[in-house]
Amino acid sequence: MNILAVESSCDETAVAIVRDGREVLTDCIASQVDLHRLYGGVVPEIASRKHIEAISGLADQALSNTGLGRKDIDAVAVTYAPGLIGAVLVGVNFAKAAAFAMGKPLIPVHHIRGHIAANYLAYPDLEPPFLCLVVSGGHTMIVEVKDYTDMSILGTSLDDAAGECFDKVARVLGMPYPGGAALDKMAKLGDEQKYTLPRSKPGENPYNMSFSGLKTAALNLIHHAEQIGEELDIPSLCAGFSAAVSDTLVPRVVMALEQTGYRKVAVAGGVAANSRIRHDILEAAQKLGAQVYMPPLKLCGDNGAMIGAQAYYEYLAGNIADMSLNAYATKSILGEAL
Ligand code: KG4
Ligand code: ZN
């Protein structure tokens, strides 16, 4: 089954064609990052307009890359939530029009389910059940993937997402948007012991996390150094910050593996590209004899292929939308009725 998959929830317009949820035939992406960099973050109106400009051309490109015609496409899938509402709407309307014009089913896909499904593309043998650490620009959670479309959330950040914090700290350190990857690179040159940053334990659910205190502590440290004219050791601050994020995430994943008995853990989302988190999770899981699944970096960030992968399983589960499909800025991954 060939699925044409559309993703437009933030600052990448993407159209992919994925076969049977596992094989990427083409994965076309038009990134807007350079434009938003001028403003230090995503400007929603600009994002929507650029999606409109790019989306038809990308779909044509996806077809011509594969040599497939419209008749060879069996369904159209689209990220319908969560994301910047104007941006998601562009993808949803394009996908509705394409599905209607081709007379093919329309499959709505939750963006975070798509991130998890990037693992199915990277690991053809991976099947649920498994645990997944989701770390993106907008979400941080530990998900129990009981089946392809049946999930529960063990814990989540109660405030900022990990990616948001990476980007904010990087921005204050003068790194271009989105700063997560640059901060990661800088961290490799530093001494993580030099600056002590907090690891918080919020609330009663031991799987829940909080990053706003860590973000504030890092920003205060930077501003204080500026005020007293002290030169900061930026690589060491980046190393200390990355260590604190990883120390917030990885022990909770270990606890989840121990308490649930799962022996498979995946990572997903843009921040899953972080070298410190990848290193720590691999080391910790190996100690427990658990198998770790980490998509290659290009499948960690937003892309259309991951939407096409999840769409296949949504289709098999009967999750098909009609022309009344709407876009949603926020929606739970748990998949309540549309
Ligand atoms: O999943 P994603 O592409 O978009 C959302 O769905 O939010 O995640 C983007 C986030 C950004 O915050 C970006 O800075 C972060 O992923 N990111 C990283 C790294 N690469 C991307 N954060 C830390 N270390 C990295 N290597
Ligand atoms: Zn994403």
XYZ file of C-alpha atoms and ligand atoms in Angstrom:
365
model
C 0.000 0.000 0.000
C 1.512 3.343 -1.113
C 0.660 6.236 1.182
C 1.290 9.853 0.205
C 1.996 11.544 3.546
C 1.901 15.251 4.309
C 3.478 17.028 7.299
C 3.214 20.780 7.926
C 2.820 21.185 11.682
C 5.734 23.549 12.302
C 8.529 24.866 10.094
C 9.139 22.001 7.670
C 6.818 21.273 4.750
C 7.191 17.593 3.945
C 5.631 15.112 1.551
C 6.697 11.487 1.466
C 5.537 8.268 -0.133
C 5.807 5.243 2.146
C 5.013 1.630 1.238
C 3.313 -0.603 3.807
C 4.435 1.557 6.707
C 8.060 0.482 6.471
C 9.635 1.434 3.158
C 10.350 5.066 2.288
C 10.020 5.525 -1.475
C 10.704 9.245 -1.257
C 10.877 11.839 1.506
C 10.744 15.454 0.262
C 11.281 18.306 2.716
C 11.287 22.071 2.296
C 12.719 23.591 5.441
C 11.810 27.130 6.481
C 14.401 27.263 9.230
C 16.578 29.881 7.528
C 13.623 32.274 7.315
C 12.564 31.909 10.950
C 16.185 32.214 12.092
C 15.978 35.947 11.340
C 13.421 36.228 14.156
C 15.002 33.776 16.619
C 12.015 31.416 16.466
C 9.096 30.266 14.336
C 6.767 33.062 13.161
C 3.412 31.279 12.701
C 2.054 33.472 9.888
C 5.242 33.107 7.878
C 5.168 29.347 8.462
C 1.604 29.047 7.122
C 2.367 31.105 4.030
C 5.516 29.163 3.214
C 3.666 25.854 3.606
C 1.092 27.051 1.076
C 3.844 27.990 -1.373
C 5.749 24.731 -1.017
C 3.186 21.984 -0.592
C 1.891 21.336 -4.150
C 5.371 21.425 -5.627
C 6.602 18.944 -3.009
C 3.781 16.528 -3.804
C 4.636 16.730 -7.521
C 8.287 16.184 -6.655
C 7.416 13.134 -4.529
C 5.519 11.579 -7.440
C 8.214 12.349 -9.995
C 11.005 11.050 -7.678
C 9.304 7.677 -7.511
C 7.950 7.539 -11.033
C 4.540 6.819 -9.521
C 1.345 8.281 -10.897
C -1.709 9.342 -8.920
C -3.327 5.980 -9.683
C -0.481 4.259 -7.782
C -1.268 6.146 -4.562
C -3.600 4.137 -2.312
C -4.255 6.712 0.431
C -3.359 10.216 1.562
C -2.185 10.795 5.141
C -1.698 14.027 7.003
C -0.602 15.388 10.376
C -3.859 16.783 11.782
C -2.550 17.590 15.298
C -0.782 18.991 17.249
C 1.113 22.003 15.929
C 0.792 25.629 14.879
C -2.848 25.753 13.887
C -2.416 27.757 10.676
C 0.448 25.510 9.623
C -1.411 22.245 10.331
C -4.459 23.582 8.468
C -2.444 23.970 5.264
C -1.467 20.299 5.293
C -4.959 19.131 6.269
C -6.631 21.126 3.502
C -4.108 19.994 0.915
C -4.504 16.352 1.947
C -8.305 16.603 1.918
C -8.245 18.061 -1.577
C -5.760 15.441 -2.813
C -7.697 12.530 -1.285
C -10.979 13.860 -2.679
C -9.563 14.483 -6.151
C -7.963 11.022 -6.319
C -10.905 9.277 -4.675
C -8.604 7.750 -2.038
C -8.963 7.339 1.749
C -7.778 10.160 4.003
C -5.785 9.083 7.081
C -5.321 11.518 9.978
C -2.054 11.073 11.903
C -1.066 12.507 15.278
C 2.337 14.155 14.882
C 3.843 12.498 17.966
C 2.609 9.074 16.907
C 4.453 9.843 13.675
C 7.675 10.586 15.561
C 7.377 7.216 17.322
C 6.751 5.512 13.975
C 10.055 6.854 12.602
C 11.458 3.862 14.476
C 9.508 1.437 12.231
C 11.318 2.902 9.239
C 14.726 2.609 10.868
C 14.094 -0.855 12.330
C 11.979 -3.066 10.062
C 11.737 -5.741 12.782
C 10.515 -3.442 15.549
C 6.974 -4.191 16.653
C 5.006 -3.075 19.693
C 4.893 -3.415 22.591
C 7.799 -1.183 23.638
C 8.538 1.951 25.629
C 9.290 5.205 23.856
C 10.970 8.325 25.138
C 9.449 11.160 23.112
C 11.545 14.323 23.170
C 10.662 17.033 20.675
C 10.387 20.791 20.505
C 6.906 20.722 22.020
C 6.588 17.379 23.850
C 8.503 15.363 26.413
C 6.992 12.108 27.585
C 7.507 8.443 28.274
C 4.983 6.466 26.263
C 4.001 2.841 26.554
C 3.363 1.768 22.954
C 1.112 -1.213 23.633
C 0.188 -1.554 19.988
C 0.603 0.566 16.854
C -2.455 2.636 17.712
C -2.851 1.870 21.404
C -0.669 3.893 23.761
C -0.565 5.184 27.284
C 1.508 7.951 28.821
C 3.568 6.967 31.860
C 4.923 10.453 32.478
C 5.232 13.826 30.855
C 6.862 17.195 31.373
C 4.589 19.314 33.522
C 5.920 22.518 31.979
C 8.421 23.140 29.165
C 9.436 20.511 26.645
C 13.108 19.539 26.561
C 13.544 20.956 23.043
C 12.056 24.295 24.060
C 14.675 24.559 26.825
C 17.553 23.625 24.537
C 16.421 26.295 22.084
C 15.924 28.982 24.744
C 19.298 28.467 26.414
C 21.019 28.274 23.011
C 19.338 31.497 21.938
C 20.495 33.383 25.034
C 24.001 32.071 24.357
C 23.760 33.650 20.885
C 23.334 30.461 18.848
C 21.067 30.581 15.791
C 17.543 29.061 15.906
C 16.898 26.194 16.445
C 19.839 25.997 18.797
C 19.509 22.438 20.136
C 21.951 20.883 17.685
C 24.496 23.732 18.064
C 24.325 23.489 21.858
C 24.839 19.728 21.601
C 27.958 20.240 19.476
C 29.355 22.864 21.826
C 28.717 20.613 24.852
C 31.200 18.063 23.556
C 34.039 20.548 24.194
C 33.067 21.340 27.800
C 33.429 20.063 31.350
C 29.979 19.145 32.635
C 31.080 19.366 36.294
C 31.972 23.060 36.101
C 28.455 24.437 36.560
C 25.896 22.701 38.743
C 22.364 22.792 37.405
C 19.230 21.378 39.052
C 17.414 18.136 38.327
C 13.855 18.500 39.538
C 11.368 15.860 40.687
C 7.900 17.331 40.382
C 4.680 15.953 41.793
C 3.645 12.490 42.825
C 4.052 10.606 39.568
C 7.749 9.675 39.520
C 7.697 9.549 35.715
C 6.674 13.194 35.397
C 9.341 15.755 34.627
C 9.905 19.483 34.821
C 12.338 21.565 32.800
C 11.373 25.150 33.546
C 13.483 25.288 36.746
C 16.502 24.002 34.860
C 15.920 26.525 32.070
C 15.599 29.395 34.552
C 18.708 28.286 36.446
C 20.740 28.225 33.231
C 19.418 31.625 32.121
C 20.091 33.129 35.561
C 23.642 31.829 35.486
C 24.217 33.429 32.064
C 22.655 36.772 33.042
C 24.481 36.880 36.375
C 27.827 36.315 34.658
C 26.993 39.137 32.230
C 26.082 41.491 35.101
C 29.296 40.923 37.042
C 31.431 40.896 33.891
C 32.517 37.285 34.338
C 33.451 35.355 31.228
C 31.400 32.199 30.972
C 32.866 28.900 29.901
C 30.148 28.326 27.300
C 31.099 24.759 26.293
C 31.035 23.726 29.961
C 27.672 25.374 30.514
C 26.338 23.520 27.448
C 27.797 20.265 28.787
C 26.285 20.834 32.246
C 22.917 21.718 30.737
C 22.853 18.677 28.434
C 23.823 16.455 31.372
C 20.986 17.876 33.489
C 18.428 17.259 30.697
C 19.687 13.737 30.186
C 19.733 13.066 33.953
C 16.085 14.129 34.055
C 15.081 11.818 31.206
C 17.194 8.686 31.345
C 16.680 7.542 34.979
C 12.917 7.727 34.394
C 13.256 5.570 31.307
C 15.307 3.089 33.358
C 12.631 3.091 36.060
C 9.957 2.512 33.414
C 11.888 -0.430 31.960
C 12.350 -1.921 35.419
C 8.771 -1.458 36.536
C 7.023 -2.510 33.328
C 9.378 -5.341 32.447
C 9.678 -4.161 28.837
C 12.993 -4.943 27.215
C 12.625 -2.662 24.202
C 12.973 1.120 24.359
C 12.839 3.580 21.470
C 13.549 7.296 21.310
C 11.678 9.750 19.101
C 11.481 13.447 18.231
C 13.981 16.147 17.310
C 15.794 16.044 20.657
C 16.359 12.303 20.178
C 19.234 13.502 17.962
C 21.023 14.733 21.087
C 24.331 12.930 21.489
C 24.340 13.002 25.284
C 20.848 11.547 25.562
C 21.630 8.886 22.944
C 24.804 7.910 24.773
C 23.194 7.771 28.205
C 20.127 5.833 27.147
C 22.211 3.288 25.281
C 24.500 2.791 28.267
C 21.642 2.547 30.782
C 19.540 0.179 28.670
C 22.478 -2.090 27.947
C 23.026 -2.516 31.700
C 19.445 -3.766 31.926
C 19.801 -5.991 28.881
C 17.228 -3.903 27.014
C 17.309 -3.283 23.265
C 17.508 0.398 22.242
C 16.004 1.805 19.043
C 17.257 5.202 17.892
C 16.293 6.523 14.463
C 19.058 8.124 12.375
C 19.235 11.888 12.860
C 17.293 12.727 9.687
C 14.316 10.692 10.926
C 14.400 12.309 14.400
C 13.350 15.773 13.194
C 10.055 16.472 11.439
C 9.580 14.608 8.161
C 6.809 13.189 6.018
C 8.022 9.588 6.050
C 7.234 9.125 9.743
C 3.649 10.261 9.056
C 3.393 7.750 6.213
C 4.694 4.986 8.497
C 2.156 5.604 11.256
C -0.608 6.174 8.702
C -0.354 2.578 7.508
C -1.149 1.285 10.987
C -3.886 3.869 11.525
C -5.426 2.662 8.259
C -5.259 -0.982 9.349
C -6.969 0.034 12.607
C -9.765 1.690 10.616
C -8.834 5.246 11.533
C -9.995 6.995 8.373
C -11.314 10.550 8.197
C -13.910 12.133 5.970
C -13.938 15.604 4.434
C -14.955 17.155 7.753
C -11.470 16.481 9.180
C -10.217 19.505 11.115
C -6.774 20.572 12.332
C -6.009 20.866 16.057
C -3.307 22.874 17.793
C -3.336 20.482 20.752
C -4.545 16.914 21.027
C -3.610 13.946 23.156
C -1.574 11.151 21.650
C -4.044 8.682 23.121
C -6.307 9.025 20.132
C -9.782 9.962 21.280
C -12.432 10.197 18.587
C -11.939 12.881 15.929
O 10.548 16.962 16.720
P 11.011 18.263 16.209
O 11.722 18.289 14.871
O 9.848 19.282 16.144
C 8.768 19.224 17.017
O 7.871 18.365 16.782
O 8.797 19.995 17.983
O 11.985 18.838 17.327
C 12.674 20.030 17.159
C 13.538 20.254 18.385
C 14.132 21.646 18.434
O 13.892 22.149 19.731
C 15.617 21.398 18.196
O 16.475 22.345 18.781
C 15.790 20.058 18.848
O 14.647 19.336 18.401
N 17.027 19.377 18.485
C 18.002 19.074 19.380
C 19.042 18.454 18.644
N 18.659 18.402 17.345
C 17.418 18.971 17.251
N 18.074 19.277 20.705
C 19.171 18.848 21.345
N 20.222 18.261 20.711
C 20.194 18.039 19.378
N 21.217 17.442 18.763
Zn 8.011 17.059 15.521
